[in-house]
PDB file of C-alpha atoms and ligand atoms in Angstrom:
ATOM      1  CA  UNK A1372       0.369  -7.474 129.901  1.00 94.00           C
ATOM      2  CA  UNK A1373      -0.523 -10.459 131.277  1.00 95.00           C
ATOM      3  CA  UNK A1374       1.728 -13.706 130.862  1.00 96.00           C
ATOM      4  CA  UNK A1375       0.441 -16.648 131.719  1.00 95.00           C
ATOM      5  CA  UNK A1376       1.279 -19.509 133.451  1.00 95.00           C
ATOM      6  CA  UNK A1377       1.922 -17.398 136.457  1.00 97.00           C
ATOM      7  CA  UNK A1378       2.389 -18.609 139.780  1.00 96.00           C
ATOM      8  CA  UNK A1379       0.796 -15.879 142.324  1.00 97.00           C
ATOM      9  CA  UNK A1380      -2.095 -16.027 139.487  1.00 97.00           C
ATOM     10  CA  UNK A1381      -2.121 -19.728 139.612  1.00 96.00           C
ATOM     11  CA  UNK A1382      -2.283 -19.603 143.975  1.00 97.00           C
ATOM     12  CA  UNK A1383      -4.835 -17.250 143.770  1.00 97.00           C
ATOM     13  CA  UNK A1384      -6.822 -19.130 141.398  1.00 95.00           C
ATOM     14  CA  UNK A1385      -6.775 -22.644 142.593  1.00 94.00           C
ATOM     15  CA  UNK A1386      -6.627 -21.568 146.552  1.00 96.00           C
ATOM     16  CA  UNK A1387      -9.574 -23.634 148.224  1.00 96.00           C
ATOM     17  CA  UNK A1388     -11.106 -23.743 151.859  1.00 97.00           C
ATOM     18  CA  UNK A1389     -10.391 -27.191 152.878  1.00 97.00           C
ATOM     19  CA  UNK A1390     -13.423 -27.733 155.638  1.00 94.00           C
ATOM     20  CA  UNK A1391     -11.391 -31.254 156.827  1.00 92.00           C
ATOM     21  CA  UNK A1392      -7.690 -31.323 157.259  1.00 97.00           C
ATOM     22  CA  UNK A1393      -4.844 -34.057 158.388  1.00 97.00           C
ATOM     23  CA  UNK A1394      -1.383 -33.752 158.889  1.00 98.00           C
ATOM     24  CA  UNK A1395       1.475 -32.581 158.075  1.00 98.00           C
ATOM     25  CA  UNK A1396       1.235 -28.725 159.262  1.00 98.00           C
ATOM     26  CA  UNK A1397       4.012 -26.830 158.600  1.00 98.00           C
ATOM     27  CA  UNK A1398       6.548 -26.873 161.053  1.00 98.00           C
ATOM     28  CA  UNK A1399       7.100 -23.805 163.377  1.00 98.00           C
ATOM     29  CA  UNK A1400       9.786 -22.306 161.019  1.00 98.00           C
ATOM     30  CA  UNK A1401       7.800 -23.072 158.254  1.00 98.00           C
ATOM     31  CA  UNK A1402       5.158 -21.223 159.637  1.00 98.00           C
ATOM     32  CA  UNK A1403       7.173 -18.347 161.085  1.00 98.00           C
ATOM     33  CA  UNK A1404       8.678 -17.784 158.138  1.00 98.00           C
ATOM     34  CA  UNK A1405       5.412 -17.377 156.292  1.00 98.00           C
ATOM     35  CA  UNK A1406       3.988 -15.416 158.733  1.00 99.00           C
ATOM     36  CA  UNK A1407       7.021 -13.012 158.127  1.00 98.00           C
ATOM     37  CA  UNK A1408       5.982 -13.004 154.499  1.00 98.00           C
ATOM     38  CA  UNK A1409       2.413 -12.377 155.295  1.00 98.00           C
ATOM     39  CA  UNK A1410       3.222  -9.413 157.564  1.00 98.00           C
ATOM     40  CA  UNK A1411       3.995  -8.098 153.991  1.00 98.00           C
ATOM     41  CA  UNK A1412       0.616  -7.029 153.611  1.00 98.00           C
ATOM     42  CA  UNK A1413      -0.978  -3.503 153.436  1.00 98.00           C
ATOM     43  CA  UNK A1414      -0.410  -1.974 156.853  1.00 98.00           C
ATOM     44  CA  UNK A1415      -1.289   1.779 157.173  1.00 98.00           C
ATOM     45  CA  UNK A1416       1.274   3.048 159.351  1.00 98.00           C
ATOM     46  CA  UNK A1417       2.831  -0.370 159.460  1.00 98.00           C
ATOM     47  CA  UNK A1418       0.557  -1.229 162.728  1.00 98.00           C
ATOM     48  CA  UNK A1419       0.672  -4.801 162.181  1.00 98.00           C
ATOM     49  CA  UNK A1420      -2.585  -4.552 164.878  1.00 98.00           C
ATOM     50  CA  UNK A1421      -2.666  -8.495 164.621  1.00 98.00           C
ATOM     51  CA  UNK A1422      -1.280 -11.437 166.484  1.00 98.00           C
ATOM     52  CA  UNK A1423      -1.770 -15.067 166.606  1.00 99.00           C
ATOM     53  CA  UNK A1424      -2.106 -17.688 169.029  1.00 98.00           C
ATOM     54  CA  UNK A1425      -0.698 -21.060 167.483  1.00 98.00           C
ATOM     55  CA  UNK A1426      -2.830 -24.038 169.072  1.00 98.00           C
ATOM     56  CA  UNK A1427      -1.771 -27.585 168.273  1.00 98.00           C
ATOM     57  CA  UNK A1428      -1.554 -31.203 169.830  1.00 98.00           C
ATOM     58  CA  UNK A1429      -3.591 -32.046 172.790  1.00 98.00           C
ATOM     59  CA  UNK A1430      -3.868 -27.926 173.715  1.00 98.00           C
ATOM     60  CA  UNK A1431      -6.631 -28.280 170.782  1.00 98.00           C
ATOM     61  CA  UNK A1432      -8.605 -30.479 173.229  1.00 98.00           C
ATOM     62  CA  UNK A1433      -8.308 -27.611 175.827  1.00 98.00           C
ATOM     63  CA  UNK A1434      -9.767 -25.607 173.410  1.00 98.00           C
ATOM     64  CA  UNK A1435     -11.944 -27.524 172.847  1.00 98.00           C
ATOM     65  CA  UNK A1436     -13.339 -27.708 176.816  1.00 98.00           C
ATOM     66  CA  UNK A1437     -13.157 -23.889 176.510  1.00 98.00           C
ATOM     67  CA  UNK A1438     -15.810 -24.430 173.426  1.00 98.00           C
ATOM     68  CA  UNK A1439     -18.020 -26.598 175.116  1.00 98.00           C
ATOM     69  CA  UNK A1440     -18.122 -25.074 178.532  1.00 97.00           C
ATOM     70  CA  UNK A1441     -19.248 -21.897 176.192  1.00 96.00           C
ATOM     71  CA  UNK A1442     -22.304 -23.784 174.818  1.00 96.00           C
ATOM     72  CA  UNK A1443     -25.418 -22.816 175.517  1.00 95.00           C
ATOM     73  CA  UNK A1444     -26.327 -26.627 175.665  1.00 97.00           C
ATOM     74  CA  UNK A1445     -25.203 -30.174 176.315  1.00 97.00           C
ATOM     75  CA  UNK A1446     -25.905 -31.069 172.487  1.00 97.00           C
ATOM     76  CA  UNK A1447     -24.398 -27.888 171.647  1.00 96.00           C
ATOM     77  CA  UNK A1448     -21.280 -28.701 173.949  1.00 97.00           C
ATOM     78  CA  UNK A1449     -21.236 -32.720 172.582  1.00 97.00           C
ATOM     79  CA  UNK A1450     -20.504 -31.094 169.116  1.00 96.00           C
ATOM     80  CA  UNK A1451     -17.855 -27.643 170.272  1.00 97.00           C
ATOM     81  CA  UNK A1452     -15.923 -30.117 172.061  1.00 98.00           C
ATOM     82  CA  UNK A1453     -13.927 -31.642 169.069  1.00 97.00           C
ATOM     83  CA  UNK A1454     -13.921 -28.848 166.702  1.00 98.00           C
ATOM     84  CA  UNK A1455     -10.794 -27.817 167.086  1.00 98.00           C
ATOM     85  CA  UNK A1456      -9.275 -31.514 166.129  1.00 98.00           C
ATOM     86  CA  UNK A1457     -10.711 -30.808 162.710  1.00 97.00           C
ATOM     87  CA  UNK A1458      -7.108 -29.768 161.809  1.00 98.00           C
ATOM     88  CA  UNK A1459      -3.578 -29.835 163.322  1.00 98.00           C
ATOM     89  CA  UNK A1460      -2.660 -26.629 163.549  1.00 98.00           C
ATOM     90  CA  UNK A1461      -5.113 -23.640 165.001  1.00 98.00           C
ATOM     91  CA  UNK A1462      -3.865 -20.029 164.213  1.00 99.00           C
ATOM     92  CA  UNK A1463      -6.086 -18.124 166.755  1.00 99.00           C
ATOM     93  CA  UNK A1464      -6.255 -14.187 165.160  1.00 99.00           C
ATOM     94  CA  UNK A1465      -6.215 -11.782 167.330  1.00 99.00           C
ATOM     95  CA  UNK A1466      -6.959  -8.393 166.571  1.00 98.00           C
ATOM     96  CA  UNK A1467      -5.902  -5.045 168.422  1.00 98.00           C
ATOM     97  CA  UNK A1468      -7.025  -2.167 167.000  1.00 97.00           C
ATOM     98  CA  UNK A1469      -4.861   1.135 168.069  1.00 96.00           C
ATOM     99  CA  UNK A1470      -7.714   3.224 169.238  1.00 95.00           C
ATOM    100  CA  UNK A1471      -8.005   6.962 167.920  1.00 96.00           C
ATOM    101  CA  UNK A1472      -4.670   6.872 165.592  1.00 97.00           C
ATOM    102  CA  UNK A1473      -4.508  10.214 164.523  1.00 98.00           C
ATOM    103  CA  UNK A1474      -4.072   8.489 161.139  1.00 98.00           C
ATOM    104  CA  UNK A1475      -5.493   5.519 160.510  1.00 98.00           C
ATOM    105  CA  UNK A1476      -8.762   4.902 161.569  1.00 98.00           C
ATOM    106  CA  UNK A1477      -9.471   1.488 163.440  1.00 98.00           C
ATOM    107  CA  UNK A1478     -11.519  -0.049 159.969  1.00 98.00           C
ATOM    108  CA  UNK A1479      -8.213   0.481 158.278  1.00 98.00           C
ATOM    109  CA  UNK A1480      -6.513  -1.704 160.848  1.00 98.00           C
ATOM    110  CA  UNK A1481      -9.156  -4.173 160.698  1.00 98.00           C
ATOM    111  CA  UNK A1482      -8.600  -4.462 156.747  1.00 98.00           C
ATOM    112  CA  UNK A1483      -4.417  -4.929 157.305  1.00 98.00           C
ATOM    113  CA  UNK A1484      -4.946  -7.775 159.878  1.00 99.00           C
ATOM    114  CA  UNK A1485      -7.277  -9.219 157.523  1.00 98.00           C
ATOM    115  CA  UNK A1486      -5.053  -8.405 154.493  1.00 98.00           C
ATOM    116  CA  UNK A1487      -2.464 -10.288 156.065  1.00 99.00           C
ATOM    117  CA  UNK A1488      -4.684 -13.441 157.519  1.00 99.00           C
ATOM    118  CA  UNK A1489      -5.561 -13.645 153.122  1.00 98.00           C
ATOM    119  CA  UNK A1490      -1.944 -13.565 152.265  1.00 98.00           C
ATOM    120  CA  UNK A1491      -0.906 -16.056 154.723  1.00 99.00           C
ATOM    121  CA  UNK A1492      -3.444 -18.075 153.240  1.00 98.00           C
ATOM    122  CA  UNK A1493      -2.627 -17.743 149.743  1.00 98.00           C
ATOM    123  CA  UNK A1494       0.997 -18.492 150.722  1.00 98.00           C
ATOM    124  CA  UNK A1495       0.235 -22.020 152.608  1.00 98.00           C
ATOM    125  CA  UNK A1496      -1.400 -22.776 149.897  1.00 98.00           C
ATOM    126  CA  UNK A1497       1.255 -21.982 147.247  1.00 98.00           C
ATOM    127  CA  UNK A1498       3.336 -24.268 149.428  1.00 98.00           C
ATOM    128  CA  UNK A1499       1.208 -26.975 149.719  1.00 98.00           C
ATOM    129  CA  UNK A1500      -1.118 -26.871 153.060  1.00 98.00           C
ATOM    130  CA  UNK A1501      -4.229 -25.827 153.143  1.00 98.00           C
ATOM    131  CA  UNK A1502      -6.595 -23.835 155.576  1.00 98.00           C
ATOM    132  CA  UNK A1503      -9.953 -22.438 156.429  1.00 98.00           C
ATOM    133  CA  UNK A1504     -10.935 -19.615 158.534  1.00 98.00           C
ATOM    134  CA  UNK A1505     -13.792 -20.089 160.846  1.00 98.00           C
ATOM    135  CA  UNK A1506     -15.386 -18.000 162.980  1.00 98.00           C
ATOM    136  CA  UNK A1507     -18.705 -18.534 165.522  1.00 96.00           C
ATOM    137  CA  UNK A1508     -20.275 -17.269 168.463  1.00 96.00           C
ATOM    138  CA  UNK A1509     -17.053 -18.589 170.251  1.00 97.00           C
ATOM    139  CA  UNK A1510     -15.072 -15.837 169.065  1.00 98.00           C
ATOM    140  CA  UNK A1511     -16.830 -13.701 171.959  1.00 98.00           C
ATOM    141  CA  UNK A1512     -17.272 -16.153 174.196  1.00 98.00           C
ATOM    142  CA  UNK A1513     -15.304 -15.179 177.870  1.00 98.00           C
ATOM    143  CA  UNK A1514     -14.107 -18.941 178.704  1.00 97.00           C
ATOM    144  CA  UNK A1515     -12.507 -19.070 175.030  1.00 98.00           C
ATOM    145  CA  UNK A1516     -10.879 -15.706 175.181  1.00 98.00           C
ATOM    146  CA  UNK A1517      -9.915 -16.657 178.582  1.00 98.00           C
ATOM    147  CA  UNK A1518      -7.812 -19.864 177.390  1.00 98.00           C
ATOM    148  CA  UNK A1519      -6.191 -17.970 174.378  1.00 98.00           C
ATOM    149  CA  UNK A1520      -4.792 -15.130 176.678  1.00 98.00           C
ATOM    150  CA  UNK A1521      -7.331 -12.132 174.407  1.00 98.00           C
ATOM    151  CA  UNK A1522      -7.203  -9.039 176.484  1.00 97.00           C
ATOM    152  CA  UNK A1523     -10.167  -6.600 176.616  1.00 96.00           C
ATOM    153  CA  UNK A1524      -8.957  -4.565 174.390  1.00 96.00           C
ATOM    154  CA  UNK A1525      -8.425  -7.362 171.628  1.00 98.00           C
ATOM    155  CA  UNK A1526     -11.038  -8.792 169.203  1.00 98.00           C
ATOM    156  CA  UNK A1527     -10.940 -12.510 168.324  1.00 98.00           C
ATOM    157  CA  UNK A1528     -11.128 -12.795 164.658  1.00 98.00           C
ATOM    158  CA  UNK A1529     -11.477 -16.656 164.875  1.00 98.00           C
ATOM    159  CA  UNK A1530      -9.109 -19.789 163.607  1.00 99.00           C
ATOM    160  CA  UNK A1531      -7.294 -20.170 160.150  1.00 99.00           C
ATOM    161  CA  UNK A1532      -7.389 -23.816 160.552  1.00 98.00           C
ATOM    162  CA  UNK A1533      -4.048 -25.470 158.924  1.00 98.00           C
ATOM    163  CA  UNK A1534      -3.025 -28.675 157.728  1.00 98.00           C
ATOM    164  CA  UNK A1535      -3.247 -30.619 154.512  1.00 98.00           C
ATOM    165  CA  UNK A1536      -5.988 -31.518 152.817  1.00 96.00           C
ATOM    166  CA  UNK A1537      -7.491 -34.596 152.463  1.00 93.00           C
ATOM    167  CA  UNK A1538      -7.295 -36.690 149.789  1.00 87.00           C
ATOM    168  CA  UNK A1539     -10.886 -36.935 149.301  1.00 88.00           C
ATOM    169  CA  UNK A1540     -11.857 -33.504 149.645  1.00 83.00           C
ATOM    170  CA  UNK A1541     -13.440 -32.508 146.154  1.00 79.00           C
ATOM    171  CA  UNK A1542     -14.402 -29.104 146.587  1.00 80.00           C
ATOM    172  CA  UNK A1543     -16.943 -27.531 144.359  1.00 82.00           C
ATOM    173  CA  UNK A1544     -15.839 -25.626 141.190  1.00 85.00           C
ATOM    174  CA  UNK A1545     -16.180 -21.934 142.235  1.00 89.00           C
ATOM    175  CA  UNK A1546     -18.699 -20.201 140.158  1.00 91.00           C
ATOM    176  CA  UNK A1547     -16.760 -17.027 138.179  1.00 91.00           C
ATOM    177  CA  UNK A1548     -17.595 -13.714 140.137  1.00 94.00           C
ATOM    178  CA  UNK A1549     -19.763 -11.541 137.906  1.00 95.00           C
ATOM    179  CA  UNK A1550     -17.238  -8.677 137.941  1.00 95.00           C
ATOM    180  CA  UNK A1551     -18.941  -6.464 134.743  1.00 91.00           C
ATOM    181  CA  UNK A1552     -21.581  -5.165 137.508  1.00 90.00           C
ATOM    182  CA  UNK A1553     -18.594  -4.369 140.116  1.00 95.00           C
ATOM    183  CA  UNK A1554     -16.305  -2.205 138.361  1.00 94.00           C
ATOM    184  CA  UNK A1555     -16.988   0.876 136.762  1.00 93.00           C
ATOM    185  CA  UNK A1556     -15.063   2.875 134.720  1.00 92.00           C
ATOM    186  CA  UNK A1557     -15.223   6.605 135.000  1.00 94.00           C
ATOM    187  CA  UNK A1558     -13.945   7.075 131.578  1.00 84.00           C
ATOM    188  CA  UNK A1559     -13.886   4.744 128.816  1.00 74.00           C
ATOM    189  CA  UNK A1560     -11.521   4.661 126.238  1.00 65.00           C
ATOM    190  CA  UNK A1561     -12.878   6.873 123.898  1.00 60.00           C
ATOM    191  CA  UNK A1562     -13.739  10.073 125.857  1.00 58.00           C
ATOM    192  CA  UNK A1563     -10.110   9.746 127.150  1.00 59.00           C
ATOM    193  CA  UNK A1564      -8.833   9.786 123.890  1.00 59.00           C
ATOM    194  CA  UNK A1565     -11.025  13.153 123.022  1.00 61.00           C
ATOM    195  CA  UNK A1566     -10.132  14.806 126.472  1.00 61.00           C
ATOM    196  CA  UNK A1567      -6.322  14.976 125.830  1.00 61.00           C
TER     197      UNK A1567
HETATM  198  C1  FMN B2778     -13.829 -13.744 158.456  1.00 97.05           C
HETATM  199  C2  FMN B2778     -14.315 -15.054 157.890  1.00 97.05           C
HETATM  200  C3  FMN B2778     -14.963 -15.949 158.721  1.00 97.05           C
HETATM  201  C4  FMN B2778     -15.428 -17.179 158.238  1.00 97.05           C
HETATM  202  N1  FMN B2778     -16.043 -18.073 159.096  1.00 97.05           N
HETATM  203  C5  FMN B2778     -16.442 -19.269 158.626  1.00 97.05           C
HETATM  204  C6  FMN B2778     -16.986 -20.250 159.514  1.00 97.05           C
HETATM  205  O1  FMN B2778     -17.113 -20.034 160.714  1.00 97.05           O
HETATM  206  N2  FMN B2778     -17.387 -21.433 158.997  1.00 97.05           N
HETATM  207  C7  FMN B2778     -17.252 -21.706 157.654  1.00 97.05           C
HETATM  208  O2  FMN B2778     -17.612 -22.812 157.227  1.00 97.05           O
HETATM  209  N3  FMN B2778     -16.718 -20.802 156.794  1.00 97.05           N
HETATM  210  C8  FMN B2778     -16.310 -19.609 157.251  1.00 97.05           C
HETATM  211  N4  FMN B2778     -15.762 -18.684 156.394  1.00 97.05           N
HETATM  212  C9  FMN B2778     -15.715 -18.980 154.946  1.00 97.05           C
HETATM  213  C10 FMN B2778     -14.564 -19.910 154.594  1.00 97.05           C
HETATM  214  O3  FMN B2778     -13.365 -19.487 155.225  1.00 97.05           O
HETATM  215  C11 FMN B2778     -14.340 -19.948 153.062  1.00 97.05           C
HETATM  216  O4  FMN B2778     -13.877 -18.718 152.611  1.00 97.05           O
HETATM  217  C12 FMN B2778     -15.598 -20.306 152.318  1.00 97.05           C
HETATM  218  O5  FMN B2778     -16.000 -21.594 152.706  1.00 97.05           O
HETATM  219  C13 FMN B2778     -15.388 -20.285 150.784  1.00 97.05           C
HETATM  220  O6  FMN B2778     -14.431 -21.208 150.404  1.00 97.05           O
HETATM  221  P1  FMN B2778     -13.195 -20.778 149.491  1.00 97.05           P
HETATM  222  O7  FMN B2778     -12.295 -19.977 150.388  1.00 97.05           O
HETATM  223  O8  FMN B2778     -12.626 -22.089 149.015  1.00 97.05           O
HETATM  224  O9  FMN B2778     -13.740 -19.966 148.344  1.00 97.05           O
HETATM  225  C14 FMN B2778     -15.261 -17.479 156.865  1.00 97.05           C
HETATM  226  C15 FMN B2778     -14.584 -16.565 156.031  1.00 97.05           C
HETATM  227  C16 FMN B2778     -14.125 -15.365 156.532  1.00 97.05           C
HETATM  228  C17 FMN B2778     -13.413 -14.405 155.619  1.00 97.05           C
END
């Protein structure tokens, strides 16, 4: 049964993209202790196929360069350049699949890096930061990869951007998911009750 209030319910619920955030981030044992948490997550054969680049201070203006110099214009590179100051703390996700597991197939590692990336999300969030992932072209982009140290055989899953939220961020009330269309029921009630 369901008892409510309930705090994991309550994180879940009122978690929110924040598209602008300030300082504080959490501090690196704040965040390495969360990340421990996060690496909680579903992990078939406990691959944990992720790991993250933590970009903050003036290394986000480097970044930045590396954003710009992979525009494919000057008005393109006028706006790159200072996206990663949009928050203070940059987790760069980085993916690496093990290729041919004999067990679990590289979409399955995919959805554990991701799986954890949600949870670590849900957690700042509990504790009172807030983030965003963002992706973009950049992600592939050899100047950006270059900077953050991604190998070949490593996929750039783009930036959980951390930090606290402004004050004046109002997001938008989420509009409920229409879940009656997404779950189906093989069985209802009744013919269960007849089969047994
Ligand atoms: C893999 C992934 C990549 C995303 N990339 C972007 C992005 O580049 N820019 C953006 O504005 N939102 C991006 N989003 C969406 C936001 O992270 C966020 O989920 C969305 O704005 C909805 O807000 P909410 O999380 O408060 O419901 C991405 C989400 C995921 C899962």
């Amino acid at each position: 049964m369901i008892r409510t209030p309930n705090p994991v319910l309550d994180a879940v619920l009122t978690r929110r993209s924040a598209p602008r955030l300030t300082a504080p981030a959490p501090s690196r044992a704040d965040l390495e202790r969360l990340v421990q948490a996060a690496a909680t997550a579903p992990d078939h054969g406990r691959l944990r196929p992720w790991r993250l680049v933590a970009v903050t201070g003036d290394e986000r203006a480097r970044l930045g360069d590396a954003f710009a110099e992979a525009a494919a214009s000057p008005e393109q590179a006028r706006r790159a350049v200072s996206k990663p100051l949009r928050a203070p703390l940059l987790l760069s996700i980085v993916h690496r699949s093990v290729p041919d597991h004999p067990k679990v197939s590289e979409w399955e590692q995919l959805a554990a890096t991701t799986g954890m990336v949600v949870t670590l999300s849900l957690l700042l969030h509990s504790h009172g930061w807030a983030s965003i992932w963002r992706t973009g072209q950049v992600v592939e982009a050899p100047q950006v990869r270059k900077y953050l140290g991604v190998t070949g055989g490593e996929q750039l899953l783009g930036w959980l951007y951390v930090g606290t939220r402004h004050d004046d961020d109002t997001s938008p009330k989420r509009s409920p998911c229409d879940i009656s269309a997404r779950i189906r029921w093989t069985h209802d009630g009744a013919s269960r009750a007849a089969r047994r």
